[in-house]
Structure formats: C-alpha cells, structure tokens
PDB file of C-alpha atoms in Angstrom:
ATOM      1  CA  GLY T   1     -44.133  46.853 -33.786  1.00 81.00           C
ATOM      2  CA  TYR T   2     -42.451  44.538 -36.261  1.00 82.00           C
ATOM      3  CA  ASP T   3     -41.002  42.255 -33.580  1.00 87.00           C
ATOM      4  CA  LEU T   4     -44.330  42.059 -31.765  1.00 89.00           C
ATOM      5  CA  THR T   5     -46.204  41.176 -34.945  1.00 85.00           C
ATOM      6  CA  GLN T   6     -43.607  38.491 -35.705  1.00 86.00           C
ATOM      7  CA  TYR T   7     -44.031  37.168 -32.170  1.00 90.00           C
ATOM      8  CA  LEU T   8     -47.819  37.013 -32.605  1.00 88.00           C
ATOM      9  CA  MET T   9     -47.293  35.036 -35.820  1.00 85.00           C
ATOM     10  CA  LYS T  10     -45.089  32.607 -33.915  1.00 88.00           C
ATOM     11  CA  LEU T  11     -47.654  32.244 -31.099  1.00 90.00           C
ATOM     12  CA  LEU T  12     -50.457  31.583 -33.584  1.00 87.00           C
ATOM     13  CA  GLN T  13     -48.325  29.014 -35.396  1.00 86.00           C
ATOM     14  CA  GLN T  14     -47.704  27.235 -32.090  1.00 88.00           C
ATOM     15  CA  ARG T  15     -51.465  27.065 -31.752  1.00 85.00           C
ATOM     16  CA  GLY T  16     -51.745  25.501 -35.209  1.00 83.00           C
ATOM     17  CA  TYR T  17     -52.730  28.559 -37.242  1.00 80.00           C
ATOM     18  CA  PHE T  18     -50.571  29.205 -40.272  1.00 72.00           C
ATOM     19  CA  ILE T  19     -51.797  32.478 -41.688  1.00 63.00           C
ATOM     20  CA  ASN T  20     -49.749  32.709 -44.845  1.00 60.00           C
ATOM     21  CA  LYS T  21     -52.018  31.300 -47.526  1.00 52.00           C
ATOM     22  CA  CYS T  22     -52.455  34.517 -49.475  1.00 50.00           C
ATOM     23  CA  ASN T  23     -49.348  36.642 -48.783  1.00 46.00           C
ATOM     24  CA  PHE T  24     -51.342  38.702 -46.292  1.00 51.00           C
ATOM     25  CA  ASP T  25     -49.755  37.038 -43.264  1.00 74.00           C
ATOM     26  CA  TRP T  26     -48.037  40.210 -42.053  1.00 75.00           C
ATOM     27  CA  GLU T  27     -51.073  42.410 -42.626  1.00 82.00           C
ATOM     28  CA  ILE T  28     -53.501  39.923 -41.070  1.00 84.00           C
ATOM     29  CA  ASN T  29     -51.356  39.404 -37.984  1.00 82.00           C
ATOM     30  CA  SER T  30     -50.956  43.140 -37.600  1.00 83.00           C
ATOM     31  CA  LYS T  31     -54.738  43.599 -37.783  1.00 87.00           C
ATOM     32  CA  ILE T  32     -55.299  40.828 -35.230  1.00 88.00           C
ATOM     33  CA  LYS T  33     -52.796  42.534 -32.936  1.00 87.00           C
ATOM     34  CA  GLN T  34     -54.509  45.924 -33.310  1.00 88.00           C
ATOM     35  CA  LYS T  35     -58.073  44.665 -33.012  1.00 91.00           C
ATOM     36  CA  LEU T  36     -57.793  42.052 -30.255  1.00 93.00           C
ATOM     37  CA  GLY T  37     -54.494  42.775 -28.515  1.00 92.00           C
ATOM     38  CA  TYR T  38     -54.107  44.207 -25.034  1.00 95.00           C
ATOM     39  CA  ILE T  39     -51.487  44.502 -22.355  1.00 96.00           C
ATOM     40  CA  ALA T  40     -52.200  42.632 -19.148  1.00 96.00           C
ATOM     41  CA  LEU T  41     -51.927  44.688 -15.981  1.00 97.00           C
ATOM     42  CA  ASP T  42     -50.646  41.592 -14.187  1.00 96.00           C
ATOM     43  CA  TYR T  43     -49.108  39.194 -16.705  1.00 95.00           C
ATOM     44  CA  LYS T  44     -48.854  36.170 -14.405  1.00 94.00           C
ATOM     45  CA  GLN T  45     -52.433  36.559 -13.207  1.00 93.00           C
ATOM     46  CA  GLU T  46     -53.730  36.935 -16.767  1.00 93.00           C
ATOM     47  CA  LEU T  47     -51.756  33.907 -17.926  1.00 91.00           C
ATOM     48  CA  GLU T  48     -53.137  31.916 -15.010  1.00 90.00           C
ATOM     49  CA  LYS T  49     -56.695  32.772 -16.107  1.00 88.00           C
ATOM     50  CA  PHE T  50     -56.029  31.110 -19.444  1.00 84.00           C
ATOM     51  CA  THR T  51     -54.020  28.119 -18.236  1.00 82.00           C
ATOM     52  CA  CYS T  52     -55.977  27.201 -15.099  1.00 79.00           C
ATOM     53  CA  ASN T  53     -59.474  27.973 -16.330  1.00 66.00           C
ATOM     54  CA  SER T  54     -61.235  24.893 -17.694  1.00 56.00           C
ATOM     55  CA  SER T  55     -63.519  27.173 -19.679  1.00 60.00           C
ATOM     56  CA  SER T  56     -60.700  29.269 -21.137  1.00 59.00           C
ATOM     57  CA  SER T  57     -62.527  29.170 -24.466  1.00 65.00           C
ATOM     58  CA  SER T  58     -64.937  31.724 -22.978  1.00 70.00           C
ATOM     59  CA  LEU T  59     -61.938  34.076 -22.711  1.00 81.00           C
ATOM     60  CA  GLU T  60     -61.083  33.677 -26.396  1.00 88.00           C
ATOM     61  CA  ASP T  61     -62.124  35.989 -29.207  1.00 90.00           C
ATOM     62  CA  ASN T  62     -62.930  35.035 -32.767  1.00 90.00           C
ATOM     63  CA  TYR T  63     -61.222  36.593 -35.740  1.00 90.00           C
ATOM     64  CA  GLU T  64     -62.427  36.125 -39.299  1.00 89.00           C
ATOM     65  CA  LEU T  65     -59.700  35.751 -41.896  1.00 86.00           C
ATOM     66  CA  PRO T  66     -60.148  37.145 -45.423  1.00 84.00           C
ATOM     67  CA  ASP T  67     -61.008  33.643 -46.700  1.00 83.00           C
ATOM     68  CA  GLY T  68     -63.893  33.398 -44.202  1.00 87.00           C
ATOM     69  CA  GLN T  69     -62.126  31.007 -41.819  1.00 85.00           C
ATOM     70  CA  ILE T  70     -62.745  31.801 -38.137  1.00 89.00           C
ATOM     71  CA  ILE T  71     -59.815  31.406 -35.770  1.00 88.00           C
ATOM     72  CA  LYS T  72     -59.834  31.661 -31.987  1.00 89.00           C
ATOM     73  CA  ILE T  73     -57.380  34.003 -30.314  1.00 90.00           C
ATOM     74  CA  GLY T  74     -56.774  33.421 -26.610  1.00 90.00           C
ATOM     75  CA  SER T  75     -53.728  34.232 -24.520  1.00 92.00           C
ATOM     76  CA  GLU T  76     -51.966  35.378 -27.699  1.00 93.00           C
ATOM     77  CA  ARG T  77     -53.945  38.599 -27.303  1.00 93.00           C
ATOM     78  CA  PHE T  78     -51.732  39.704 -24.407  1.00 95.00           C
ATOM     79  CA  ASN T  79     -48.760  37.361 -24.803  1.00 94.00           C
ATOM     80  CA  SER T  80     -47.805  39.082 -28.032  1.00 93.00           C
ATOM     81  CA  PHE T  81     -47.252  42.385 -26.176  1.00 95.00           C
ATOM     82  CA  GLU T  82     -45.463  41.044 -23.109  1.00 96.00           C
ATOM     83  CA  PRO T  83     -42.035  41.423 -24.763  1.00 96.00           C
ATOM     84  CA  LEU T  84     -42.416  45.177 -24.255  1.00 96.00           C
ATOM     85  CA  PHE T  85     -41.908  44.456 -20.562  1.00 97.00           C
ATOM     86  CA  GLN T  86     -39.973  41.173 -20.898  1.00 96.00           C
ATOM     87  CA  PRO T  87     -37.795  41.401 -24.038  1.00 96.00           C
ATOM     88  CA  SER T  88     -36.179  38.086 -23.118  1.00 95.00           C
ATOM     89  CA  LEU T  89     -39.296  36.423 -24.573  1.00 94.00           C
ATOM     90  CA  LEU T  90     -37.897  37.480 -27.947  1.00 92.00           C
ATOM     91  CA  GLY T  91     -34.360  36.502 -27.024  1.00 92.00           C
ATOM     92  CA  ILE T  92     -33.366  40.130 -26.474  1.00 93.00           C
ATOM     93  CA  GLN T  93     -31.200  40.703 -23.431  1.00 93.00           C
ATOM     94  CA  THR T  94     -32.218  44.183 -22.323  1.00 93.00           C
ATOM     95  CA  GLY T  95     -34.634  45.715 -19.880  1.00 95.00           C
ATOM     96  CA  GLY T  96     -38.301  46.267 -20.581  1.00 96.00           C
ATOM     97  CA  ILE T  97     -39.647  49.674 -21.575  1.00 96.00           C
ATOM     98  CA  HIS T  98     -40.265  50.532 -17.917  1.00 97.00           C
ATOM     99  CA  GLU T  99     -36.609  49.852 -17.070  1.00 97.00           C
ATOM    100  CA  ILE T 100     -35.356  51.757 -20.105  1.00 97.00           C
ATOM    101  CA  ILE T 101     -37.496  54.779 -19.205  1.00 97.00           C
ATOM    102  CA  ASN T 102     -36.360  54.641 -15.587  1.00 97.00           C
ATOM    103  CA  ASN T 103     -32.680  54.315 -16.554  1.00 97.00           C
ATOM    104  CA  SER T 104     -32.999  57.249 -18.963  1.00 97.00           C
ATOM    105  CA  ILE T 105     -34.560  59.458 -16.306  1.00 97.00           C
ATOM    106  CA  MET T 106     -31.927  58.457 -13.746  1.00 96.00           C
ATOM    107  CA  LYS T 107     -29.168  59.674 -16.105  1.00 96.00           C
ATOM    108  CA  ASN T 108     -30.486  63.235 -15.726  1.00 95.00           C
ATOM    109  CA  ASP T 109     -29.773  65.755 -12.983  1.00 95.00           C
ATOM    110  CA  VAL T 110     -31.516  65.023  -9.696  1.00 94.00           C
ATOM    111  CA  ASP T 111     -33.324  68.372  -9.933  1.00 94.00           C
ATOM    112  CA  VAL T 112     -35.281  67.420 -13.059  1.00 96.00           C
ATOM    113  CA  ARG T 113     -36.057  63.759 -12.396  1.00 96.00           C
ATOM    114  CA  LYS T 114     -39.383  64.395 -10.624  1.00 95.00           C
ATOM    115  CA  ASP T 115     -40.534  66.525 -13.562  1.00 96.00           C
ATOM    116  CA  LEU T 116     -39.517  63.826 -16.020  1.00 97.00           C
ATOM    117  CA  TYR T 117     -41.453  61.158 -14.082  1.00 97.00           C
ATOM    118  CA  ARG T 118     -44.503  63.448 -14.219  1.00 97.00           C
ATOM    119  CA  ASN T 119     -44.180  63.927 -17.982  1.00 96.00           C
ATOM    120  CA  ILE T 120     -43.700  60.532 -19.615  1.00 97.00           C
ATOM    121  CA  ILE T 121     -45.174  60.833 -23.096  1.00 94.00           C
ATOM    122  CA  LEU T 122     -46.196  57.786 -25.118  1.00 94.00           C
ATOM    123  CA  SER T 123     -46.045  57.860 -28.904  1.00 91.00           C
ATOM    124  CA  GLY T 124     -46.114  55.439 -31.807  1.00 87.00           C
ATOM    125  CA  GLY T 125     -48.393  52.642 -32.923  1.00 85.00           C
ATOM    126  CA  ASN T 126     -47.801  50.218 -30.064  1.00 87.00           C
ATOM    127  CA  SER T 127     -48.645  52.931 -27.546  1.00 90.00           C
ATOM    128  CA  MET T 128     -52.251  52.660 -28.776  1.00 90.00           C
ATOM    129  CA  ILE T 129     -52.694  49.159 -27.335  1.00 92.00           C
ATOM    130  CA  THR T 130     -55.233  48.897 -24.543  1.00 93.00           C
ATOM    131  CA  GLY T 131     -53.674  48.719 -21.103  1.00 96.00           C
ATOM    132  CA  ILE T 132     -50.225  50.115 -21.857  1.00 96.00           C
ATOM    133  CA  THR T 133     -50.521  53.234 -19.685  1.00 96.00           C
ATOM    134  CA  ASP T 134     -51.753  51.332 -16.632  1.00 97.00           C
ATOM    135  CA  ARG T 135     -49.125  48.605 -16.936  1.00 98.00           C
ATOM    136  CA  LEU T 136     -46.303  51.054 -17.570  1.00 97.00           C
ATOM    137  CA  LYS T 137     -47.282  53.103 -14.534  1.00 97.00           C
ATOM    138  CA  LYS T 138     -47.530  49.954 -12.400  1.00 97.00           C
ATOM    139  CA  GLU T 139     -44.096  48.717 -13.485  1.00 97.00           C
ATOM    140  CA  LEU T 140     -42.446  52.121 -13.044  1.00 97.00           C
ATOM    141  CA  THR T 141     -43.971  52.448  -9.578  1.00 97.00           C
ATOM    142  CA  THR T 142     -42.035  49.365  -8.484  1.00 96.00           C
ATOM    143  CA  LEU T 143     -38.748  50.983  -9.574  1.00 97.00           C
ATOM    144  CA  VAL T 144     -38.995  54.408  -7.928  1.00 96.00           C
ATOM    145  CA  PRO T 145     -39.457  55.662  -4.378  1.00 93.00           C
ATOM    146  CA  SER T 146     -43.076  56.000  -3.256  1.00 92.00           C
ATOM    147  CA  THR T 147     -42.641  59.789  -2.998  1.00 93.00           C
ATOM    148  CA  ILE T 148     -42.275  60.046  -6.791  1.00 94.00           C
ATOM    149  CA  ASN T 149     -45.463  60.898  -8.680  1.00 95.00           C
ATOM    150  CA  ILE T 150     -45.608  59.168 -12.075  1.00 97.00           C
ATOM    151  CA  LYS T 151     -47.787  60.580 -14.824  1.00 97.00           C
ATOM    152  CA  ILE T 152     -48.020  59.017 -18.248  1.00 96.00           C
ATOM    153  CA  ILE T 153     -49.394  61.173 -21.031  1.00 94.00           C
ATOM    154  CA  ALA T 154     -51.123  59.246 -23.805  1.00 92.00           C
ATOM    155  CA  ASP T 155     -52.569  61.744 -26.270  1.00 89.00           C
ATOM    156  CA  ARG T 156     -55.198  60.391 -28.640  1.00 88.00           C
ATOM    157  CA  ASP T 157     -53.026  61.334 -31.660  1.00 86.00           C
ATOM    158  CA  ARG T 158     -49.919  59.601 -30.281  1.00 88.00           C
ATOM    159  CA  ARG T 159     -49.786  57.083 -33.123  1.00 86.00           C
ATOM    160  CA  TYR T 160     -48.648  59.910 -35.407  1.00 87.00           C
ATOM    161  CA  ALA T 161     -46.876  62.113 -32.828  1.00 86.00           C
ATOM    162  CA  ALA T 162     -43.454  61.813 -34.467  1.00 84.00           C
ATOM    163  CA  TRP T 163     -44.871  62.742 -37.865  1.00 86.00           C
ATOM    164  CA  ILE T 164     -46.834  65.662 -36.430  1.00 87.00           C
ATOM    165  CA  GLY T 165     -43.747  66.918 -34.598  1.00 83.00           C
ATOM    166  CA  GLY T 166     -41.623  66.564 -37.718  1.00 82.00           C
ATOM    167  CA  SER T 167     -44.203  68.449 -39.735  1.00 86.00           C
ATOM    168  CA  ILE T 168     -44.268  71.296 -37.227  1.00 84.00           C
ATOM    169  CA  LEU T 169     -40.474  71.432 -37.124  1.00 79.00           C
ATOM    170  CA  ALA T 170     -40.249  71.451 -40.914  1.00 77.00           C
ATOM    171  CA  SER T 171     -42.705  74.334 -41.140  1.00 81.00           C
ATOM    172  CA  LEU T 172     -40.694  76.601 -38.809  1.00 77.00           C
ATOM    173  CA  SER T 173     -38.675  79.217 -40.664  1.00 71.00           C
ATOM    174  CA  SER T 174     -36.220  79.554 -37.772  1.00 65.00           C
ATOM    175  CA  THR T 175     -34.985  75.962 -38.040  1.00 61.00           C
ATOM    176  CA  ASN T 176     -31.275  75.650 -38.809  1.00 71.00           C
ATOM    177  CA  TRP T 177     -31.334  73.022 -41.508  1.00 77.00           C
ATOM    178  CA  ILE T 178     -28.116  71.353 -42.569  1.00 81.00           C
ATOM    179  CA  SER T 179     -27.819  70.516 -46.239  1.00 83.00           C
ATOM    180  CA  LYS T 180     -26.058  67.419 -47.514  1.00 88.00           C
ATOM    181  CA  GLU T 181     -23.457  69.660 -49.135  1.00 89.00           C
ATOM    182  CA  GLU T 182     -22.715  71.383 -45.792  1.00 87.00           C
ATOM    183  CA  TYR T 183     -22.411  68.024 -44.059  1.00 88.00           C
ATOM    184  CA  ASP T 184     -20.159  66.620 -46.783  1.00 91.00           C
ATOM    185  CA  GLU T 185     -17.953  69.717 -46.574  1.00 91.00           C
ATOM    186  CA  SER T 186     -17.662  70.015 -42.768  1.00 89.00           C
ATOM    187  CA  GLY T 187     -18.600  66.574 -41.445  1.00 88.00           C
ATOM    188  CA  ALA T 188     -20.339  66.095 -38.109  1.00 86.00           C
ATOM    189  CA  PHE T 189     -18.814  69.326 -36.798  1.00 85.00           C
ATOM    190  CA  ILE T 190     -21.437  71.278 -38.764  1.00 85.00           C
ATOM    191  CA  ILE T 191     -24.109  70.040 -36.363  1.00 79.00           C
ATOM    192  CA  HIS T 192     -22.235  71.534 -33.416  1.00 78.00           C
ATOM    193  CA  ARG T 193     -21.530  74.783 -35.257  1.00 79.00           C
ATOM    194  CA  LYS T 194     -25.116  75.317 -36.422  1.00 75.00           C
ATOM    195  CA  THR T 195     -26.930  74.289 -33.250  1.00 70.00           C
ATOM    196  CA  ILE T 196     -24.711  75.213 -30.317  1.00 67.00           C
ATOM    197  CA  ASP T 197     -22.642  78.107 -31.600  1.00 57.00           C
ATOM    198  CA  CYS T 198     -25.624  80.038 -33.027  1.00 52.00           C
TER     199      CYS T 198
END
C-alpha cells in the first residue's frame, strides 16, 4: 500500500498537483487512492482511452481537498495500481502479483496445484480496490493451462483478514506459544521442537 500511495503522489505531482500544503499529503493521497482508484482489466486499452480520447476530461473525476480546492484525477486512478502487475513501474525487478502467485503454486506438489488455483484468497487493504479480482484472474489465466480452473476468493472482510486470523489464533488455548525466554534459551530450534515434535 505504501509504495502505491507514493506512486500516486508522484503521478499527481507530474500532473502539477503538489498535495503537501498541510502535512496531510500521505493521508489525502491514500484517500484519493481508496475513493477513486481502480484496477484496469486491460491496462493498455484503459491507457489508450485517456491518451487518445480528445474528451478525456469526461473520464476524469473530481476530488475536493481539505482546503476546498478541486483537483481532477484521470489516468492516475488506475495507473497508481498498475505496479501490482508491473512492479518495474516502481523500479522493482520482480514479477507482478499474478506471477508471484503462480510461481508459489508451482512450487507445490502436482497433486495439490489444482486445489490451490481454485482457492486463491485475497486479503489486505489493496485487495479492496475495484477490479483486482477480475484482473488477477485474467492475468493468471494467461499463465496456466486452459484446463485449470482459477477461483479467487475476495471476502468482504478481507481488509482485516490477517488481524481476524491472528485474533482467532491468539484465542485458541491449544496454541503452542513460544516465549521470548524460551527462544533466547534454545534459539530457532525451539520452533521445530514445539511445532513438529509435539
């Protein structure tokens, strides 16, 4: 999320908007991202709409800053999320989330891969952005054989899924917790002893 918000700030600055007058720049950019942002199903086609359309202003949305100034947000709405699929836009030399997911699944036994493709679960704040499930499915479909069924699960509470899971785990009495003292005494071996040897 942080990198994407920074990228949106950069895109808006390139457009001539410098939203840092009242130390709310991070918060404002984050709100713009959440309110107006979306992930394009076809990035090139969406970009073309904005660059080739003489009335591209009709595709823009207005956003009112805390000081009452109205700014126009255009292609930044989807450009700011494209690094999820093209990290090179941020200067990061790695695959997009679709490639990372695919590579992770491919590292598993052949017998479970189909089940993993049918149970891709989204979580976290950026998973709430409009269009992410459709785009992710589209991109994954290009990486796997056509016989593979891809299902992406996007629960409505996914923004807080990690916290909910942690809360559930913490409430279980059967959890083998490792105290700092145990770790200091035994080192990393304690993890193996308490989780595998039980």
